[in-house]
Structures are given as C-alpha cells and as structure tokens.
Short mmCIF file of C-alpha atoms in Angstrom, two decimals:
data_model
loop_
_atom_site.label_atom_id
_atom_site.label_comp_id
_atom_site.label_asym_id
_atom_site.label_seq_id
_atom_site.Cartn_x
_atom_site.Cartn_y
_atom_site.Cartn_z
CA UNK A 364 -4.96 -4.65 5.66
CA UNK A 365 -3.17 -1.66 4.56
CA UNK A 366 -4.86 1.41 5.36
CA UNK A 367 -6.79 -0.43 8.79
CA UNK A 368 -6.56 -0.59 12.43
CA UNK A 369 -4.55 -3.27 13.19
CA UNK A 370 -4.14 -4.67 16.73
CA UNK A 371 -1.24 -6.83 17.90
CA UNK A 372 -1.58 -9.57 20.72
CA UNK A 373 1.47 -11.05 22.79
CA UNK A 374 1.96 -14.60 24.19
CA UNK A 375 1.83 -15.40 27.46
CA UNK A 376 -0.39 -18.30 28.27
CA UNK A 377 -3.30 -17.98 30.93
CA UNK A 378 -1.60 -14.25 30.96
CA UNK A 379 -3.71 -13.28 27.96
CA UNK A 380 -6.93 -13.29 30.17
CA UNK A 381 -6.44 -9.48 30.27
CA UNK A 382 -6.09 -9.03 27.08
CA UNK A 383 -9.95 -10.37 26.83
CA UNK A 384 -10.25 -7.34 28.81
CA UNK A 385 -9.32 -4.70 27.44
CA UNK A 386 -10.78 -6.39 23.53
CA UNK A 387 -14.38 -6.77 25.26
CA UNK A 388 -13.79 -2.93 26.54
CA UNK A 389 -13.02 -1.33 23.29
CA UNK A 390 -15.05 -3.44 20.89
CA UNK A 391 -17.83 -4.10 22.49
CA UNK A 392 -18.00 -0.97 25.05
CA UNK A 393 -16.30 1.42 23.06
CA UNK A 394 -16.89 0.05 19.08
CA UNK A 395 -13.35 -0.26 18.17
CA UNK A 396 -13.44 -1.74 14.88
CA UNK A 397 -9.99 -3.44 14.11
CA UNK A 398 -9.24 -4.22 10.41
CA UNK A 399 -6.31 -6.65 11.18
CA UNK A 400 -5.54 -8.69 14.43
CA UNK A 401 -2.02 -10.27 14.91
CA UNK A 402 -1.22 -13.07 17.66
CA UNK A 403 1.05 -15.83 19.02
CA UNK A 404 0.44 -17.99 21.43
CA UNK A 405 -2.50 -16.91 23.74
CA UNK A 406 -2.42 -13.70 22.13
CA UNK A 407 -3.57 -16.04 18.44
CA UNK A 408 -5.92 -17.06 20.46
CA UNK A 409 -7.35 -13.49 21.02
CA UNK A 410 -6.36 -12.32 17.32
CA UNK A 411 -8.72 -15.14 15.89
CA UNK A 412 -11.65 -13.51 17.56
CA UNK A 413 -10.98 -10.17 16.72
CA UNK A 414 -10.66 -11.60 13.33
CA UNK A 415 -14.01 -13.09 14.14
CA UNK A 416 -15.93 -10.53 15.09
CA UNK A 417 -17.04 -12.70 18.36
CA UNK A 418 -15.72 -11.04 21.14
CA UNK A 419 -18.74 -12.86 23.31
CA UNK A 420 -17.51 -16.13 22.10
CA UNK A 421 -14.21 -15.34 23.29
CA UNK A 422 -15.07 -14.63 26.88
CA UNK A 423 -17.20 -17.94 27.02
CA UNK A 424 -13.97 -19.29 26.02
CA UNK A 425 -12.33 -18.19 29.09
CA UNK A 426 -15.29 -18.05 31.44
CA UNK A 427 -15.25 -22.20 30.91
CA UNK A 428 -11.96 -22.44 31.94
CA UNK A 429 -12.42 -23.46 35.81
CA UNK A 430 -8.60 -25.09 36.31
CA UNK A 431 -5.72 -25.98 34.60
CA UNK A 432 -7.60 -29.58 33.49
CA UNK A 433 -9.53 -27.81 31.10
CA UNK A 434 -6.74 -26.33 29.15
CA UNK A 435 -4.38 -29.29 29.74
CA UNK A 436 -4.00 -32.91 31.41
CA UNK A 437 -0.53 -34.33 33.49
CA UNK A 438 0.80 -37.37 31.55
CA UNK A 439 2.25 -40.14 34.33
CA UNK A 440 5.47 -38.69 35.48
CA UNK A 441 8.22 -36.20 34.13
CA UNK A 442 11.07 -38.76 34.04
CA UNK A 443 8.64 -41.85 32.33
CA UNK A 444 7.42 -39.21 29.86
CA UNK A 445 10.78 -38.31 28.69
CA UNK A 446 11.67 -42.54 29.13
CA UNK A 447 8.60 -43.54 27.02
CA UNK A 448 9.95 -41.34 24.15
CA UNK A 449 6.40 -38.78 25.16
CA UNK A 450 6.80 -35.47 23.08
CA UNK A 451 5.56 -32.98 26.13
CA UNK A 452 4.47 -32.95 29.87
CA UNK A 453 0.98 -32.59 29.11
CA UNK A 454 -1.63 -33.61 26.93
CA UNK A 455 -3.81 -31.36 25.34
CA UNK A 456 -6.95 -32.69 24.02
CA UNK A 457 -8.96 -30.04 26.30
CA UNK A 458 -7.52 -27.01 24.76
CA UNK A 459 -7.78 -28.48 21.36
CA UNK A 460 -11.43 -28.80 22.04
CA UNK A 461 -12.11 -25.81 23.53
CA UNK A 462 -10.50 -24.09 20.60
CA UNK A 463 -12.48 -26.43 18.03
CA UNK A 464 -15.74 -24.83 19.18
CA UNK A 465 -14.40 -21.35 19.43
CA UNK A 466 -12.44 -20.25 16.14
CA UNK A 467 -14.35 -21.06 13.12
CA UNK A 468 -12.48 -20.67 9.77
CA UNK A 469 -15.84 -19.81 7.88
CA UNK A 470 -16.65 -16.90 10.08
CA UNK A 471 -13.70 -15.35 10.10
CA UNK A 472 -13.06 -15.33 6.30
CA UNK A 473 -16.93 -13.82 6.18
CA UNK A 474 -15.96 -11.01 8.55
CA UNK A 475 -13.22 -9.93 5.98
CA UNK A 476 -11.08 -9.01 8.55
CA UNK A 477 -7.30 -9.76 8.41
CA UNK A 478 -5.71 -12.33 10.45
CA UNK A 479 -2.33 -12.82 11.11
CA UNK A 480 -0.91 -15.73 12.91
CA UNK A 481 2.82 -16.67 14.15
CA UNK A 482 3.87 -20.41 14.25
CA UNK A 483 7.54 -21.76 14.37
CA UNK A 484 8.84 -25.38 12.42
CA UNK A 485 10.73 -26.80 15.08
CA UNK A 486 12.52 -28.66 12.20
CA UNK A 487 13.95 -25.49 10.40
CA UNK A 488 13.10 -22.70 13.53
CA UNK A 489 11.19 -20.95 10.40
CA UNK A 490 8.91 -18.18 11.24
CA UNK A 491 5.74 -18.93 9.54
CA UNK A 492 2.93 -16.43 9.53
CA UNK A 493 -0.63 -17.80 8.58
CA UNK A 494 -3.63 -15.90 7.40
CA UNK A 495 -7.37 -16.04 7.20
CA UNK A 496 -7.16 -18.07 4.66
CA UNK A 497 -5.57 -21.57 5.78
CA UNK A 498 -7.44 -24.34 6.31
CA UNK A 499 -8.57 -25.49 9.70
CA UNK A 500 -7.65 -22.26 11.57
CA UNK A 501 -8.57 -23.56 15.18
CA UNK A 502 -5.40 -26.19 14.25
CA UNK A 503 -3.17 -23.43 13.39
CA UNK A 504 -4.20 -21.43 16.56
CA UNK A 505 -3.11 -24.60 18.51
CA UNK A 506 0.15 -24.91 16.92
CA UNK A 507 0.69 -21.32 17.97
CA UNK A 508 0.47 -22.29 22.06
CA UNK A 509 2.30 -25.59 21.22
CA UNK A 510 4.94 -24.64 24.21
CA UNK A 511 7.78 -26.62 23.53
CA UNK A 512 8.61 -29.45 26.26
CA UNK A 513 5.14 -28.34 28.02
CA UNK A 514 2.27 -29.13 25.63
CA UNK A 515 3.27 -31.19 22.11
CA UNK A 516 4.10 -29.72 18.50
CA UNK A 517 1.06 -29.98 15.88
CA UNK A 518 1.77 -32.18 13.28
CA UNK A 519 1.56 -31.62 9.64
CA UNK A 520 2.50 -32.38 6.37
CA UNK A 521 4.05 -30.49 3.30
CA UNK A 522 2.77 -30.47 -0.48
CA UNK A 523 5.94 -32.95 -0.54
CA UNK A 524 4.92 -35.24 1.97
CA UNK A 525 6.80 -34.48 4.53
CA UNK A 526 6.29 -34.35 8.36
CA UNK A 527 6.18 -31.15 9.58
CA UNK A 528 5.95 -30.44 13.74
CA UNK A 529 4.30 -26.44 14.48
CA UNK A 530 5.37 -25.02 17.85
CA UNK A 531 4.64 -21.84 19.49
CA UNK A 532 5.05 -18.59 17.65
CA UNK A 533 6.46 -16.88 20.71
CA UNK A 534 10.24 -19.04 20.63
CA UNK A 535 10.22 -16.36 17.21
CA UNK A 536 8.35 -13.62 18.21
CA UNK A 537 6.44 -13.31 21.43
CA UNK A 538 4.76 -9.56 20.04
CA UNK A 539 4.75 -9.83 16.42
CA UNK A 540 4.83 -6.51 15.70
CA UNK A 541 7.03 -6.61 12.37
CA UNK A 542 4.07 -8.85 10.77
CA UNK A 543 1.46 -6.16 11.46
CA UNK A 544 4.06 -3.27 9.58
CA UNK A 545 4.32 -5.52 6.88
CA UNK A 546 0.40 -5.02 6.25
CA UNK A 547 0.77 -1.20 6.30
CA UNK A 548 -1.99 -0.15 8.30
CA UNK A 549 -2.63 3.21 9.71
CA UNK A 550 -1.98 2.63 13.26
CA UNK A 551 -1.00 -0.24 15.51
CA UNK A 552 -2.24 -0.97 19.02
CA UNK A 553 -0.33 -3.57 20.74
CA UNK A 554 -1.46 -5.48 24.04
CA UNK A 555 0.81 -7.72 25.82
CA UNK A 556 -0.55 -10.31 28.14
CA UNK A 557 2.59 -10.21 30.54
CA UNK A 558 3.52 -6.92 32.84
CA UNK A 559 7.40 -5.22 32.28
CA UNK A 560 9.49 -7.86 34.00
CA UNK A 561 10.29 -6.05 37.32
CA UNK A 562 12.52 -7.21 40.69
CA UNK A 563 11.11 -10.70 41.24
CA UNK A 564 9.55 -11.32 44.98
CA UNK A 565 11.96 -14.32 46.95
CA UNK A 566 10.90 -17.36 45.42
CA UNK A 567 12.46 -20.91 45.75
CA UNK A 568 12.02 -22.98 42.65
CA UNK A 569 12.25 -26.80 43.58
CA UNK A 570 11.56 -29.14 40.55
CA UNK A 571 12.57 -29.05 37.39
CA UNK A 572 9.13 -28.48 36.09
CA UNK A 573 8.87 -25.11 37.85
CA UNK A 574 12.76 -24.12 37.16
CA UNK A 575 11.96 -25.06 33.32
CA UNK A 576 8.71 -22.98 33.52
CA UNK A 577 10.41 -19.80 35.58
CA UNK A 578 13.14 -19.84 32.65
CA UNK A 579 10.21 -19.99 29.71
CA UNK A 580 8.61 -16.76 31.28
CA UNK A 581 12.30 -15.08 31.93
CA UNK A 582 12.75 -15.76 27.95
CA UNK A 583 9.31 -14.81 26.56
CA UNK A 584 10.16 -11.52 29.02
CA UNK A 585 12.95 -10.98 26.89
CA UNK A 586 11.87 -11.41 23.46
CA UNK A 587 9.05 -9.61 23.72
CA UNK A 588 10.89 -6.70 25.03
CA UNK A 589 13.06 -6.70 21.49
CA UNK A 590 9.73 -7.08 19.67
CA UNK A 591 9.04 -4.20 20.84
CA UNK A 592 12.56 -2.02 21.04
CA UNK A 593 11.94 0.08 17.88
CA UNK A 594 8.48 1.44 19.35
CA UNK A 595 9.60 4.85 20.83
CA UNK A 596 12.16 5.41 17.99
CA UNK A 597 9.23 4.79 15.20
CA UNK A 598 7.05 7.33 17.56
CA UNK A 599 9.86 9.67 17.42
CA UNK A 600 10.21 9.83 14.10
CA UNK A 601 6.98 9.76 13.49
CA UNK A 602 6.42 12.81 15.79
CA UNK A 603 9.77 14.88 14.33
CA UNK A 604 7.93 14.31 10.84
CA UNK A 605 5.26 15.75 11.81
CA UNK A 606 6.48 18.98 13.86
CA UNK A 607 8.84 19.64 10.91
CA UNK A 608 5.59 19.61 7.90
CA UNK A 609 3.86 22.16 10.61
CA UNK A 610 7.37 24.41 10.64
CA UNK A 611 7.42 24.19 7.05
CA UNK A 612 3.96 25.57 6.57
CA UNK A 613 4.58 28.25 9.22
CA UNK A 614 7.39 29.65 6.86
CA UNK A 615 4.48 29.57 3.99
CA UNK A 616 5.61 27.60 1.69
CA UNK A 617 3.36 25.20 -0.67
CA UNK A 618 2.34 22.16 -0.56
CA UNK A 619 4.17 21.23 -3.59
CA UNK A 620 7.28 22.76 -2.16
CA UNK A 621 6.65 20.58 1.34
CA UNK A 622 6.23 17.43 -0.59
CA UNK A 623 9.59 17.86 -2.24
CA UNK A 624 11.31 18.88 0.90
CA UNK A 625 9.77 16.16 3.02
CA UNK A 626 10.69 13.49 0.19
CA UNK A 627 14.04 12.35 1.75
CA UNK A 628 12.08 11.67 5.50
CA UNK A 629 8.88 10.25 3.39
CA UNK A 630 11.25 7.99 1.33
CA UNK A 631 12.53 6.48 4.60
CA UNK A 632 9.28 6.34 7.18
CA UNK A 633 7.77 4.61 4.03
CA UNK A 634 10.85 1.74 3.48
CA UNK A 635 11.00 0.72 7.17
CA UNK A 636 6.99 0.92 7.40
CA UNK A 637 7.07 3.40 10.15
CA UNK A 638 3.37 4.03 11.69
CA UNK A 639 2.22 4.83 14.76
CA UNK A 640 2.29 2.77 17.69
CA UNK A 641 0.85 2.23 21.16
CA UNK A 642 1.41 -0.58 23.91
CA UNK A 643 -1.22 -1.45 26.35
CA UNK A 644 0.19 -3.78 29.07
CA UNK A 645 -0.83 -4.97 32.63
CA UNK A 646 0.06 -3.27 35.71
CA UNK A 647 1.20 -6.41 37.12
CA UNK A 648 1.10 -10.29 36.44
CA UNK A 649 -1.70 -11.41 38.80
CA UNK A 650 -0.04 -15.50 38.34
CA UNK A 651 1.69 -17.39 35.61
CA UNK A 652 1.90 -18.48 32.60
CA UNK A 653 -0.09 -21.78 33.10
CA UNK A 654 -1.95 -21.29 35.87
CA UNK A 655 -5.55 -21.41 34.81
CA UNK A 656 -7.21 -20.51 37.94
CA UNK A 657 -11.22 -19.14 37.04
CA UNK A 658 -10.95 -16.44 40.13
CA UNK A 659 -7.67 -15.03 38.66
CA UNK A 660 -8.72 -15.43 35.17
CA UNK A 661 -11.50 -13.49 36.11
CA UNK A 662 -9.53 -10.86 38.21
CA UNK A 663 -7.11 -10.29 34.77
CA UNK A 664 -10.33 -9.83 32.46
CA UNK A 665 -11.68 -6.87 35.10
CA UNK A 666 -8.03 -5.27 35.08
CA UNK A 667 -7.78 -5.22 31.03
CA UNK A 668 -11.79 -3.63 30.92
CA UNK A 669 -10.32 -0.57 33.88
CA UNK A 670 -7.11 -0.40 32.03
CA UNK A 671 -9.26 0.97 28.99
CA UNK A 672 -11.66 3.03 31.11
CA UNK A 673 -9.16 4.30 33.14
CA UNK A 674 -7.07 5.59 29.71
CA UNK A 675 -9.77 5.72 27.34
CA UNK A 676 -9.23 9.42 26.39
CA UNK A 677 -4.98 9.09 25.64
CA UNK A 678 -6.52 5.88 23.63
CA UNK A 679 -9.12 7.55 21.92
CA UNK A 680 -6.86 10.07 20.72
CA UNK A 681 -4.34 7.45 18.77
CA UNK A 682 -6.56 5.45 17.43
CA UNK A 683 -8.33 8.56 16.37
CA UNK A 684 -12.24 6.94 16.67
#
C-alpha cells in the first residue's frame, strides 16, 4: 500500500516462532498498525495474520504446536519414498489443517490490509507473488512452506489447464524485500526468523536427511543475506538526502530553489524505490529449521516480545508512531 507501514517476514521454518514475538509485542503491546505484510515460507505464515488483523489467532497457531507431528508426519522410509515415486519425506496434512483454521481469505480482504505472498513454480523457477485477493489464501500460504524434497509442492492448475506444482517462496527469495518497495510504502520493517549465520559449534551430520537439511539452512542463510545487501546503501542514501536538504536550507535558499536542486537525487531515490529500512533479527537460533519443539517454540516467542522491549525506543523512532 503505497504510503503504509509495511512489514517484511523471512523464511525459516519453526524459526519464525520469534517473529510471533516481536508481531504480538508491537501490535498488540505497542499498537503498531502495519498497512502491508510481506512473507515466505514461515514468515507467509506470519504476513497472513498481520494481514488479518489476528495476532491472537496466530499465537494459538503456534501454542498448538506440541512436536514436529503436528506440523508434519514421516512417510515409511527415505530410500522407499524416493523408490515408490513419493514427491517429499513428509506428509503434511497437519500443517495444512492447522493453516485451514487459521488464515481466512474473508477476513483478511475485510481488514483492507495488503498482503503480499512469495511462491516459486518448480516447473519454470518463476517468482510468483500473490495478494489478498486470490482465492483460498490458507492454500497459497502452504505452497509458500512447500520445502522442496522435505514437505510436497501444492498442486494447481492454470486458466489453460495445465498442472502447475507451488514450492516455497524462499528457493527465490527467503526476505522479500524487493516486493514490499514495489508497493511504495513509507517505511519498511523487516524481521527475519533465522540469526546472522555465525562460526557453527562441532557438529557431525550422519544421514542424509540431516546433511540435506544442514545444506537447506546454509542456503536460505545465504539468500537471505542478498535479500537484504542493498539495506545500508538505501539507508545511506537515504540519510545523505536528507543532511544535504538541511545544508541547503542553512545557506537560505527556497523551497522552490531546493526542489530544483534536489531533483537529480529525488529522480533517482524515487526510480529504485529507495525508503527507509530496518532489520529486526534474533540474537541467536535457539534450534532448527524443523524442529517443532513447544518449550523452544515458546522460548523464541519470549525472545522476539524482549527484543522489542529491549529496543523499543531506536524502533519507535523509525517507524515514527
């Protein structure tokens, strides 16, 4: 929504549990009213109940989630699955009704706030992003955590008739960031679920379930540090703009005569869609990215509400509520 808040929400499976955090701190503690959420993967998850307005709804979400059988189910064995033709490890049918009673289409588009989520054709490796709009949201949300060779594509089909297979928006774009600039809003606060990818502690990975898993977290590590590459140089700019219109009006000159001295720096802030932006992210990953465990889940959701206490005032201050 141009002009709006808009808040931006990373992937990173069970991860995004502080994420709940810090969106039950600022909307529901501190009033934070965001005009357009942006997600992939666990972070669409998030975005669609920002888009909502049912933060509450979105911590009974994760609140029910006592073990990894209640987002997702073990199929027989790794080598029979991939023998038998099966098109992940796991079955999902828990997730998929978790998320049926949690996003609802209806509500959102009565809210009218702006929602923005990533999805990938595995076919063409498109980048499609879906809005408020789309039928049967809580499918699309899916299709967004559809981690390839881990939990199956959603299935579709085209106005044509063709089969289409949806798989997580994070093998594009882990922090979609470039979707929310596209909406021109006024500011941008992004929240990744994952910490910076620091020195790894000694750790043997055995299987090739766990090696396949280490590498998806090394990758989603890596994209969503290029998501996110441009941040301090838009700042910067952003910032230089700014000290050079208060230099300007030291010297006295007009606001007429600003305008058409600052026209060259306007022109290009306004082509790239330069506007602030802020990162929130963990101080550390408390597990992985599928390891729904209700103690740790819990533990995440208490570090995203003291992240926000603990910087409320430098937060304040951007978002400018």
């Amino acid at each position: 929504m141009a002009g709006g808040l808009a808040i931006v929400l990373s992937g990173g499976g069970a991860k995004g549990a502080f994420q709940v955090g810090v969106l039950d701190a600022l909307i529901t503690d501190k009033k934070v009213s965001f005009d357009l959420a942006v997600g992939t993967s666990t972070g669409a998850i998030q975005a669609a109940a920002v888009a909502q307005d049912d933060i509450p709804q979105l911590i009974r979400f994760w609140e029910s989630i006592k073990g990894p059988d209640d987002i997702y189910r073990k199929r027989a064995g790794t080598f029979l699955n991939i023998i038998t033709g099966q098109p992940s490890m796991y079955s999902v049918s828990p997730l998929q009704k978790l998320l049926a009673q949690t996003v609802d289409s209806k509500k959102i588009r009565a809210t009218g706030k702006s929602l923005r989520i990533a999805v990938v054709n595995l076919t063409t490796g498109e980048l499609r992003v879906v809005g408020e709009n789309a039928d049967d949201l809580a499918t699309w949300v899916y299709a967004s955590c559809a981690m390839p060779f881990v939990f199956p594509p959603q299935e579709s089909r085209d106005p044509l008739g063709n089969d289409e297979q949806w798989v997580d928006g994070g093998n594009r774009d882990v922090t979609p960031l470039d979707t929310a600039l596209a909406e021109r809003p006024r500011a941008i606060l992004v929240v990744r679920a994952s910490a910076p990818q620091g020195p790894a502690a000694a750790k043997r990975y055995g299987n090739l379930v766990s090696v396949g898993l280490r590498a998806v977290d090394i990758l989603e590590n890596e994209v969503s540090i290029n998501d996110l590459k441009n941040v301090n140089l838009i700042n910067q700019l952003l910032n230089a703009r700014d000290r050079q219109l208060l230099e300007l009006k030291s010297l006295g000159m007009s606001e007429p005569q600003i305008a058409k001295v600052m026209v060259p720096i306007a022109t290009v802030l306004s082509h790239y869609r330069m506007v602030p932006v802020k990162v929130i992210e963990p101080p550390q990953n408390l597990y992985d990215t599928l390891a729904f465990n209700s103690q740790l889940i819990t533990e995440a959701m208490v570090m995203g509400r003291t992240y926000v206490a603990e910087h409320w005032a430098e937060i304040e201050q951007f978002l400018g509520v």
